[in-house]
Structure formats: C-alpha cells, structure tokens
Short mmCIF file of C-alpha atoms and ligand atoms in Angstrom, two decimals:
data_model
loop_
_atom_site.label_atom_id
_atom_site.label_comp_id
_atom_site.label_asym_id
_atom_site.label_seq_id
_atom_site.Cartn_x
_atom_site.Cartn_y
_atom_site.Cartn_z
CA UNK A 22 -20.14 -18.08 -52.72
CA UNK A 23 -17.86 -19.90 -50.22
CA UNK A 24 -15.75 -21.07 -53.14
CA UNK A 25 -15.45 -17.58 -54.57
CA UNK A 26 -14.55 -16.17 -51.16
CA UNK A 27 -11.58 -18.54 -50.97
CA UNK A 28 -11.65 -18.59 -47.16
CA UNK A 29 -10.89 -14.86 -46.94
CA UNK A 30 -11.90 -13.26 -43.62
CA UNK A 31 -14.73 -10.76 -43.33
CA UNK A 32 -14.27 -7.85 -40.92
CA UNK A 33 -17.30 -5.95 -39.65
CA UNK A 34 -16.64 -2.34 -38.67
CA UNK A 35 -18.92 0.47 -37.54
CA UNK A 36 -20.10 2.43 -34.57
CA UNK A 37 -21.04 0.99 -31.20
CA UNK A 38 -24.51 -0.47 -31.51
CA UNK A 39 -24.39 -0.88 -35.29
CA UNK A 40 -24.87 -4.64 -34.86
CA UNK A 41 -21.38 -5.98 -35.60
CA UNK A 42 -21.50 -8.62 -32.86
CA UNK A 43 -25.09 -9.65 -33.64
CA UNK A 44 -24.79 -9.78 -37.43
CA UNK A 45 -21.31 -11.33 -37.45
CA UNK A 46 -22.65 -14.47 -35.79
CA UNK A 47 -25.46 -14.85 -38.33
CA UNK A 48 -23.17 -14.17 -41.27
CA UNK A 49 -20.64 -16.73 -40.05
CA UNK A 50 -23.34 -19.41 -39.79
CA UNK A 51 -24.63 -18.62 -43.27
CA UNK A 52 -21.15 -18.89 -44.76
CA UNK A 53 -20.08 -21.86 -42.67
CA UNK A 54 -17.32 -19.64 -41.30
CA UNK A 55 -16.06 -19.40 -37.74
CA UNK A 56 -16.99 -16.32 -35.70
CA UNK A 57 -14.94 -14.19 -33.37
CA UNK A 58 -15.54 -10.84 -31.71
CA UNK A 59 -12.41 -8.85 -30.86
CA UNK A 60 -14.00 -7.43 -27.67
CA UNK A 61 -14.88 -10.91 -26.48
CA UNK A 62 -11.34 -12.12 -27.13
CA UNK A 63 -9.83 -9.10 -25.37
CA UNK A 64 -12.06 -9.75 -22.36
CA UNK A 65 -10.95 -13.37 -22.25
CA UNK A 66 -7.26 -12.57 -22.63
CA UNK A 67 -7.37 -9.84 -19.97
CA UNK A 68 -9.81 -11.74 -17.78
CA UNK A 69 -11.77 -8.49 -17.35
CA UNK A 70 -14.79 -6.90 -18.97
CA UNK A 71 -14.20 -4.13 -21.52
CA UNK A 72 -15.57 -1.62 -18.99
CA UNK A 73 -13.09 -2.88 -16.36
CA UNK A 74 -10.16 -2.59 -18.76
CA UNK A 75 -11.12 1.02 -19.58
CA UNK A 76 -11.55 1.81 -15.86
CA UNK A 77 -8.36 0.21 -14.60
CA UNK A 78 -5.95 0.57 -17.50
CA UNK A 79 -7.48 3.27 -19.66
CA UNK A 80 -8.45 3.53 -23.33
CA UNK A 81 -4.89 3.58 -24.65
CA UNK A 82 -4.04 0.26 -23.03
CA UNK A 83 -7.28 -1.18 -24.40
CA UNK A 84 -6.36 0.03 -27.91
CA UNK A 85 -2.95 -1.66 -27.64
CA UNK A 86 -4.51 -5.00 -26.68
CA UNK A 87 -7.08 -4.55 -29.46
CA UNK A 88 -4.29 -4.11 -32.02
CA UNK A 89 -2.40 -7.15 -30.74
CA UNK A 90 -5.50 -9.31 -30.92
CA UNK A 91 -6.27 -8.12 -34.45
CA UNK A 92 -2.72 -8.72 -35.62
CA UNK A 93 -2.96 -12.33 -34.50
CA UNK A 94 -6.38 -12.96 -36.00
CA UNK A 95 -5.39 -12.05 -39.52
CA UNK A 96 -3.15 -15.14 -39.63
CA UNK A 97 -6.31 -17.30 -39.67
CA UNK A 98 -8.78 -17.92 -42.48
CA UNK A 99 -12.52 -18.49 -42.78
CA UNK A 100 -13.48 -16.14 -39.98
CA UNK A 101 -16.12 -13.48 -39.65
CA UNK A 102 -14.50 -11.01 -37.27
CA UNK A 103 -16.66 -8.48 -35.48
CA UNK A 104 -14.51 -5.61 -34.28
CA UNK A 105 -14.96 -2.91 -31.64
CA UNK A 106 -16.15 0.45 -32.98
CA UNK A 107 -12.79 2.16 -32.42
CA UNK A 108 -10.60 -0.38 -34.22
CA UNK A 109 -10.38 1.95 -37.23
CA UNK A 110 -8.56 4.62 -35.19
CA UNK A 111 -5.07 3.08 -35.37
CA UNK A 112 -3.46 3.30 -38.77
CA UNK A 113 -1.61 0.02 -38.14
CA UNK A 114 -4.93 -1.80 -37.73
CA UNK A 115 -5.82 -1.06 -41.34
CA UNK A 116 -2.90 -3.14 -42.54
CA UNK A 117 -4.41 -6.09 -40.65
CA UNK A 118 -7.99 -5.41 -41.73
CA UNK A 119 -6.89 -5.22 -45.37
CA UNK A 120 -6.06 -8.94 -45.27
CA UNK A 121 -9.80 -9.50 -45.60
CA UNK A 122 -12.97 -7.80 -46.82
CA UNK A 123 -13.96 -4.84 -44.65
CA UNK A 124 -17.67 -4.20 -44.24
CA UNK A 125 -19.05 -1.02 -42.65
CA UNK A 126 -22.43 -1.25 -40.95
CA UNK A 127 -23.66 2.32 -41.30
CA UNK A 128 -26.56 2.98 -38.92
CA UNK A 129 -28.16 6.40 -38.25
CA UNK A 130 -27.03 7.88 -34.95
CA UNK A 131 -30.59 8.15 -33.59
CA UNK A 132 -31.01 4.40 -34.10
CA UNK A 133 -27.68 3.72 -32.34
CA UNK A 134 -28.89 5.85 -29.45
CA UNK A 135 -32.21 3.99 -29.24
CA UNK A 136 -30.38 0.68 -29.14
CA UNK A 137 -27.81 1.72 -26.54
CA UNK A 138 -29.53 4.25 -24.28
CA UNK A 139 -30.00 1.69 -21.47
CA UNK A 140 -26.62 0.02 -22.07
CA UNK A 141 -23.95 0.27 -19.40
CA UNK A 142 -21.28 -1.92 -21.01
CA UNK A 143 -19.84 0.71 -23.38
CA UNK A 144 -17.53 2.92 -21.35
CA UNK A 145 -17.37 5.66 -24.00
CA UNK A 146 -21.14 6.12 -23.70
CA UNK A 147 -21.14 6.64 -19.95
CA UNK A 148 -21.51 10.32 -20.66
CA UNK A 149 -24.05 12.99 -19.60
CA UNK A 150 -25.29 13.30 -23.19
CA UNK A 151 -24.83 9.92 -24.94
CA UNK A 152 -26.62 11.03 -28.13
CA UNK A 153 -24.26 13.98 -28.52
CA UNK A 154 -21.34 11.68 -27.71
CA UNK A 155 -22.39 9.26 -30.47
CA UNK A 156 -22.68 12.18 -32.89
CA UNK A 157 -19.23 13.49 -31.95
CA UNK A 158 -17.62 10.03 -32.26
CA UNK A 159 -19.27 9.42 -35.64
CA UNK A 160 -18.12 12.81 -36.93
CA UNK A 161 -14.53 11.95 -35.97
CA UNK A 162 -14.67 8.44 -37.39
CA UNK A 163 -16.89 8.65 -40.44
CA UNK A 164 -14.10 9.22 -42.96
CA UNK A 165 -12.29 6.17 -41.55
CA UNK A 166 -15.31 3.86 -41.68
CA UNK A 167 -15.80 5.04 -45.25
CA UNK A 168 -12.49 3.36 -46.20
CA UNK A 169 -14.28 -0.02 -45.97
CA UNK A 170 -14.63 -2.20 -49.07
CA UNK A 171 -18.38 -2.35 -48.62
CA UNK A 172 -20.84 0.02 -46.95
CA UNK A 173 -24.15 -1.36 -45.77
CA UNK A 174 -26.69 1.38 -45.11
CA UNK A 175 -29.04 0.23 -42.38
CA UNK A 176 -32.48 1.65 -41.65
CA UNK A 177 -34.31 1.19 -38.37
CA UNK A 178 -36.50 -1.87 -38.78
CA UNK A 179 -33.96 -3.84 -40.85
CA UNK A 180 -33.55 -7.16 -39.05
CA UNK A 181 -30.13 -8.74 -38.44
CA UNK A 182 -31.07 -11.57 -40.83
CA UNK A 183 -32.01 -9.09 -43.58
CA UNK A 184 -28.74 -7.24 -43.09
CA UNK A 185 -26.73 -10.44 -43.21
CA UNK A 186 -28.49 -11.42 -46.46
CA UNK A 187 -27.78 -7.99 -47.89
CA UNK A 188 -24.07 -8.45 -47.12
CA UNK A 189 -24.07 -11.86 -48.80
CA UNK A 190 -25.73 -10.39 -51.87
CA UNK A 191 -23.17 -7.59 -52.14
CA UNK A 192 -19.96 -9.55 -51.55
CA UNK A 193 -19.67 -10.76 -55.18
CA UNK A 194 -19.36 -7.15 -56.39
CA UNK A 195 -16.37 -6.66 -54.06
CA UNK A 196 -14.73 -9.88 -55.22
CA UNK A 197 -15.17 -8.71 -58.80
CA UNK A 198 -13.56 -5.32 -58.03
CA UNK A 199 -10.64 -7.09 -56.35
CA UNK A 200 -10.06 -9.49 -59.25
CA UNK A 201 -10.37 -6.60 -61.77
CA UNK A 202 -7.69 -4.65 -59.94
CA UNK A 203 -5.34 -7.64 -60.17
CA UNK A 204 -5.77 -7.85 -63.95
N1 ADP B 417 -30.70 -4.87 -36.95
C1 ADP B 417 -30.96 -4.68 -35.66
N2 ADP B 417 -32.17 -4.24 -35.28
C2 ADP B 417 -32.45 -4.02 -33.98
N3 ADP B 417 -31.58 -4.17 -32.97
C3 ADP B 417 -30.35 -4.58 -33.28
C4 ADP B 417 -29.96 -4.86 -34.63
N4 ADP B 417 -28.68 -5.24 -34.63
C5 ADP B 417 -28.27 -5.21 -33.35
N5 ADP B 417 -29.27 -4.83 -32.53
C6 ADP B 417 -29.22 -4.65 -31.07
O1 ADP B 417 -28.40 -3.51 -30.82
C7 ADP B 417 -27.56 -3.73 -29.70
C8 ADP B 417 -26.12 -3.60 -30.12
O2 ADP B 417 -25.80 -4.66 -31.02
P1 ADP B 417 -24.33 -5.27 -31.12
O3 ADP B 417 -24.41 -6.41 -32.05
O4 ADP B 417 -23.77 -5.49 -29.77
O5 ADP B 417 -23.59 -4.04 -31.82
P2 ADP B 417 -22.03 -3.70 -31.88
O6 ADP B 417 -21.28 -4.97 -31.71
O7 ADP B 417 -21.85 -3.10 -33.24
O8 ADP B 417 -21.79 -2.71 -30.78
C9 ADP B 417 -27.92 -5.12 -29.16
O9 ADP B 417 -28.87 -4.96 -28.13
C10 ADP B 417 -28.55 -5.81 -30.36
O10 ADP B 417 -29.50 -6.77 -29.98
O1 S3P B 418 -16.43 2.52 -30.35
C1 S3P B 418 -15.56 2.24 -29.49
O2 S3P B 418 -14.53 2.93 -29.32
C2 S3P B 418 -15.76 1.02 -28.65
C3 S3P B 418 -16.68 0.08 -29.05
C4 S3P B 418 -16.97 -1.13 -28.27
O3 S3P B 418 -17.34 -2.22 -29.11
P1 S3P B 418 -18.71 -2.26 -29.95
O4 S3P B 418 -18.51 -1.42 -31.18
O5 S3P B 418 -18.91 -3.69 -30.28
O6 S3P B 418 -19.78 -1.71 -29.10
C5 S3P B 418 -15.75 -1.54 -27.44
O7 S3P B 418 -14.71 -1.98 -28.29
C6 S3P B 418 -15.26 -0.39 -26.61
O8 S3P B 418 -16.26 -0.06 -25.70
C7 S3P B 418 -14.88 0.83 -27.46
MG1 MG B 419 -19.70 -5.56 -30.46
#
C-alpha cells in the first residue's frame, strides 16, 4: 500500500468531533507516515489555544492562519494531516487539499453531540443549543465535505482502529480512480 500511495499526503476532513485528530494518528502509524494536526500547529505558531485565538482575534483571523498553515504543509510528503472542521470553507484551501487524498469522516450529528457535549475547547460549540449548532453547521458544510475523494460513513460504536482500517481498505479504489483519469 505504501508503495502504491507514493508518499502522497492524506487529509482528514469532517465536522468537529468526527475523530480526525484521533484517527489521523492511528492511520499515520499504520502507514508509517508522519502525523500533523492543523489546529495543533496553529496553536504552536500563535502560542495560544484555538479558543484563545477565536476570543482575542476572531474566527476570520483564525481562518487566515489555518490557510497559511495548510499552504505550507502541502509542500511536504508522507503526512497524514488532520484538519479543523472548517478548513473546507475557504475555496483556496481546496487547491491545497487537492495535492493529496481527501477523506471525509461522516459521523451522525447526534454522535458528534454525544462526544462533544462536555467539551469546552471548541469555540463554535459554546452555544446555548450545541446540538442545533452542530446541525446548522453540518447543513452549511455538507456539500463541501462531500467534495472529498473518499467518504467514510461512521456509526456510533465504530472504534478508531476499525475506522482507520476501513480507510486503508478503501484507499486502493481512490488510487485506481486517479490513475484511470490520467489514462
Ligand atoms: N470512533 C470513535 N468512537 C468514540 N469516540 C471517538 C471516536 N473518535 C473520536 N472519538 C472521541 O471524540 C472526541 C473528538 O475526537 P477528535 O479526534 O478530537 O475529533 P476532531 O479532531 O474531528 O474534532 C474525542 O474525545 C475522541 O476521543
Ligand atoms: O469546525 C470548525 O469550524 C472548527 C473545528 C475545530 O477543529 P476540530 O474539527 O478538530 O474540532 C477547530 O479548528 C476550530 O474550533 C473550528
Ligand atoms: Mg481535531
């Protein structure tokens, strides 16, 4: 599989709580790839948590840093890159994501809510009705996530290891599609 992948990066996209950060680390180990999480890198570069960046500089400033970080990452190879849920919002970001294989972790909104209801680190969920907020965000973003090369439908109860294995199983079909389109 590593040989067939030819060091191409894998980008995980999807809603907050879909497991991008968790599954990206497992997938990277399985592929002998390096792992990076855009949020983690942004936090390091800004020397602030994501919540602090939203509070002090606002979402737009965060989105600009997110784009810059992504633009630099696509120069590297052999990375699994877990993104933040809103990375798909900027059109420009798609030109960076398209350097690699884009994988959408599609998780039902009720499951996202169960995972994140006690979480205080996602500023967009600090809302009087977080379930409604997740539904609204997904409605706005769904057609963008659907532009991924691969959609992984996740049911509650699927473990991160199972999901990572499912991704590994499905990657060859994407590589085939890509090589067919070059012929
Ligand atoms: N397959 C899974 N089953 C159960 N809980 C999960 C699963 N994947 C992730 N989680 C949990 O959900 C929360 C959000 O996961 P995270 O990887 O941070 O998602 P994201 O990066 O997409 O926001 C974490 O508490 C994580 O442990
Ligand atoms: O969906 C979003 O707009 C966001 C998702 C977060 O990352 P995760 O998807 O890893 O939670 C983080 O980038 C920020 O809070 C904004
Ligand atoms: Mg994350």
